[in-house]
Amino acid sequence: MKIAVIKKISISIGLLIMSASVLAQAPDDRAAIERAALNYLEGFYEGSTEKIRQSVHPDAHKFGFYMKDGAYNRVPMSFDGMLEYAENVKEKGNYPDKDAPKRVEILDVLDQTAVAKVYAWWGSDYMTLARYDGKWMIVQVLWQTKPES
C-alpha cells in the first residue's frame, strides 16, 4: 500500500515538472528568442547597430575562434565591439552574399534563460539569452569559423 502511494506521488511530481517545462517553452518565447537571434545576425549582415542594440544586452560577452594559417586564433568582442563591427560593415558596404546562411536553432528554453545556435557566413555561434523586463536579450556568444576541410 505504501509503495503504491509513493509511486503515485512520484508520478504526479514527475508530471508536474514536465508540465512546468512545457509551459516555460511558450510559442511566444520561442518566437521572441528567434527574433533576438535573427536581429543579432542581421545586425552583422546589414551593418545595423539598431538590431544589435535590440537583441544584445550591453553587458554581453562574445568570444570566438577563427582559423588562420592552420591554427585557431582567439577573438574577444565587447558590446561596443559588436556595434563597431556593424558600423564598419555599413560604412564599407561589406555585406555577405544574398544566399549566406542565416538560420536559428533554439536548443533550450526555460522561463528566464535560453540557448540558441545560429548559422552564419562565418560559421556557428552558440548564444545564451536571458529575459530582462520581459524581453529576451543575448548575454553570451561563443563562436567559431567553419573548420577547414
Tab-separated table of C-alpha atoms in Angstrom:
chain	number	residue	atom	x	y	z
A	1	MET	CA	0.000	0.000	0.000
A	2	LYS	CA	2.765	2.476	0.971
A	3	ILE	CA	4.694	1.642	-2.194
A	4	ALA	CA	1.637	2.328	-4.380
A	5	VAL	CA	1.094	5.715	-2.718
A	6	ILE	CA	4.773	6.630	-3.098
A	7	LYS	CA	4.627	5.576	-6.755
A	8	LYS	CA	1.556	7.759	-7.380
A	9	ILE	CA	3.185	10.735	-5.668
A	10	SER	CA	6.386	10.253	-7.670
A	11	ILE	CA	4.455	10.071	-10.938
A	12	SER	CA	2.456	13.181	-10.014
A	13	ILE	CA	5.615	15.127	-9.207
A	14	GLY	CA	7.214	13.989	-12.470
A	15	LEU	CA	4.175	15.099	-14.484
A	16	LEU	CA	4.161	18.442	-12.699
A	17	ILE	CA	7.829	19.025	-13.519
A	18	MET	CA	7.302	18.079	-17.164
A	19	SER	CA	4.295	20.379	-17.496
A	20	ALA	CA	6.280	23.280	-15.993
A	21	SER	CA	8.971	22.707	-18.607
A	22	VAL	CA	6.399	22.768	-21.398
A	23	LEU	CA	4.838	25.974	-20.032
A	24	ALA	CA	8.272	27.598	-19.925
A	25	GLN	CA	8.587	26.964	-23.653
A	26	ALA	CA	5.605	29.024	-24.753
A	27	PRO	CA	5.417	29.724	-28.505
A	28	ASP	CA	5.689	33.472	-27.811
A	29	ASP	CA	9.005	32.908	-26.006
A	30	ARG	CA	10.383	30.819	-28.852
A	31	ALA	CA	9.372	33.461	-31.395
A	32	ALA	CA	10.979	36.226	-29.301
A	33	ILE	CA	14.182	34.195	-28.879
A	34	GLU	CA	14.342	33.518	-32.612
A	35	ARG	CA	13.745	37.227	-33.323
A	36	ALA	CA	16.591	38.211	-30.966
A	37	ALA	CA	18.948	35.738	-32.668
A	38	LEU	CA	17.918	36.944	-36.141
A	39	ASN	CA	18.349	40.593	-35.115
A	40	TYR	CA	21.868	39.682	-33.983
A	41	LEU	CA	22.675	38.041	-37.332
A	42	GLU	CA	21.003	40.755	-39.381
A	43	GLY	CA	22.817	43.379	-37.334
A	44	PHE	CA	26.131	41.955	-38.525
A	45	TYR	CA	24.901	41.153	-42.053
A	46	GLU	CA	23.232	44.539	-42.675
A	47	GLY	CA	25.501	46.702	-40.559
A	48	SER	CA	22.581	47.599	-38.295
A	49	THR	CA	23.624	48.844	-34.867
A	50	GLU	CA	19.914	49.229	-34.088
A	51	LYS	CA	19.340	45.473	-34.468
A	52	ILE	CA	22.387	44.733	-32.311
A	53	ARG	CA	21.041	47.064	-29.610
A	54	GLN	CA	17.599	45.420	-29.824
A	55	SER	CA	18.962	41.921	-29.307
A	56	VAL	CA	22.227	42.084	-27.344
A	57	HIS	CA	22.463	43.140	-23.698
A	58	PRO	CA	25.081	45.886	-23.117
A	59	ASP	CA	26.872	43.616	-20.597
A	60	ALA	CA	27.177	40.815	-23.175
A	61	HIS	CA	30.402	38.937	-23.806
A	62	LYS	CA	31.329	37.481	-27.190
A	63	PHE	CA	34.311	35.220	-27.680
A	64	GLY	CA	35.310	33.181	-30.685
A	65	PHE	CA	37.867	31.335	-32.737
A	66	TYR	CA	38.807	31.805	-36.384
A	67	MET	CA	41.158	29.673	-38.434
A	68	LYS	CA	44.233	31.325	-39.941
A	69	ASP	CA	47.277	29.528	-41.321
A	70	GLY	CA	46.078	26.208	-39.910
A	71	ALA	CA	45.676	27.448	-36.334
A	72	TYR	CA	42.773	28.862	-34.386
A	73	ASN	CA	43.067	32.421	-33.140
A	74	ARG	CA	41.006	33.719	-30.213
A	75	VAL	CA	38.920	36.848	-30.598
A	76	PRO	CA	37.056	38.563	-27.755
A	77	MET	CA	34.406	41.147	-28.618
A	78	SER	CA	32.552	43.502	-26.308
A	79	PHE	CA	29.130	45.021	-26.894
A	80	ASP	CA	30.841	48.168	-28.179
A	81	GLY	CA	32.985	45.983	-30.440
A	82	MET	CA	29.834	44.451	-31.922
A	83	LEU	CA	28.468	47.920	-32.640
A	84	GLU	CA	31.776	48.972	-34.245
A	85	TYR	CA	31.798	45.846	-36.416
A	86	ALA	CA	28.251	46.566	-37.621
A	87	GLU	CA	29.159	50.207	-38.327
A	88	ASN	CA	32.164	49.071	-40.396
A	89	VAL	CA	30.008	46.688	-42.426
A	90	LYS	CA	27.640	49.532	-43.268
A	91	GLU	CA	30.376	52.115	-43.937
A	92	LYS	CA	32.360	49.805	-46.218
A	93	GLY	CA	29.337	48.123	-47.806
A	94	ASN	CA	30.918	44.787	-46.893
A	95	TYR	CA	27.670	42.786	-46.948
A	96	PRO	CA	27.518	38.992	-47.249
A	97	ASP	CA	26.083	37.260	-50.307
A	98	LYS	CA	22.280	37.165	-50.516
A	99	ASP	CA	22.370	33.371	-50.096
A	100	ALA	CA	24.617	33.486	-46.998
A	101	PRO	CA	23.437	31.157	-44.203
A	102	LYS	CA	21.036	32.769	-41.745
A	103	ARG	CA	19.435	30.096	-39.603
A	104	VAL	CA	18.485	29.895	-35.932
A	105	GLU	CA	18.174	26.682	-33.948
A	106	ILE	CA	16.692	27.029	-30.466
A	107	LEU	CA	18.353	24.432	-28.251
A	108	ASP	CA	16.683	25.015	-24.870
A	109	VAL	CA	14.156	27.368	-23.297
A	110	LEU	CA	13.371	27.881	-19.630
A	111	ASP	CA	11.318	30.654	-18.086
A	112	GLN	CA	14.295	33.014	-17.613
A	113	THR	CA	17.098	31.611	-19.799
A	114	ALA	CA	17.531	30.077	-23.237
A	115	VAL	CA	20.238	28.691	-25.519
A	116	ALA	CA	20.322	29.017	-29.299
A	117	LYS	CA	22.678	28.299	-32.168
A	118	VAL	CA	22.933	30.472	-35.247
A	119	TYR	CA	24.444	29.523	-38.579
A	120	ALA	CA	26.129	32.415	-40.379
A	121	TRP	CA	28.524	33.020	-43.257
A	122	TRP	CA	31.456	32.992	-40.815
A	123	GLY	CA	30.480	29.764	-39.021
A	124	SER	CA	28.372	28.967	-35.971
A	125	ASP	CA	27.547	30.932	-32.835
A	126	TYR	CA	26.187	29.454	-29.618
A	127	MET	CA	24.370	32.036	-27.559
A	128	THR	CA	22.770	32.239	-24.177
A	129	LEU	CA	19.849	34.562	-23.694
A	130	ALA	CA	18.150	35.910	-20.596
A	131	ARG	CA	14.824	37.601	-20.065
A	132	TYR	CA	15.214	41.232	-18.956
A	133	ASP	CA	11.969	43.003	-18.055
A	134	GLY	CA	10.092	40.527	-20.241
A	135	LYS	CA	12.432	40.897	-23.254
A	136	TRP	CA	14.828	38.186	-24.456
A	137	MET	CA	18.393	39.503	-24.790
A	138	ILE	CA	21.649	37.810	-25.786
A	139	VAL	CA	24.130	37.813	-22.900
A	140	GLN	CA	26.900	35.488	-24.122
A	141	VAL	CA	28.126	34.295	-27.509
A	142	LEU	CA	30.725	31.617	-28.257
A	143	TRP	CA	31.561	31.183	-31.940
A	144	GLN	CA	33.976	29.660	-34.378
A	145	THR	CA	34.583	29.739	-38.090
A	146	LYS	CA	33.847	26.691	-40.183
A	147	PRO	CA	36.546	24.056	-39.647
A	148	GLU	CA	38.989	23.670	-42.516
A	149	SER	CA	38.339	20.540	-44.549
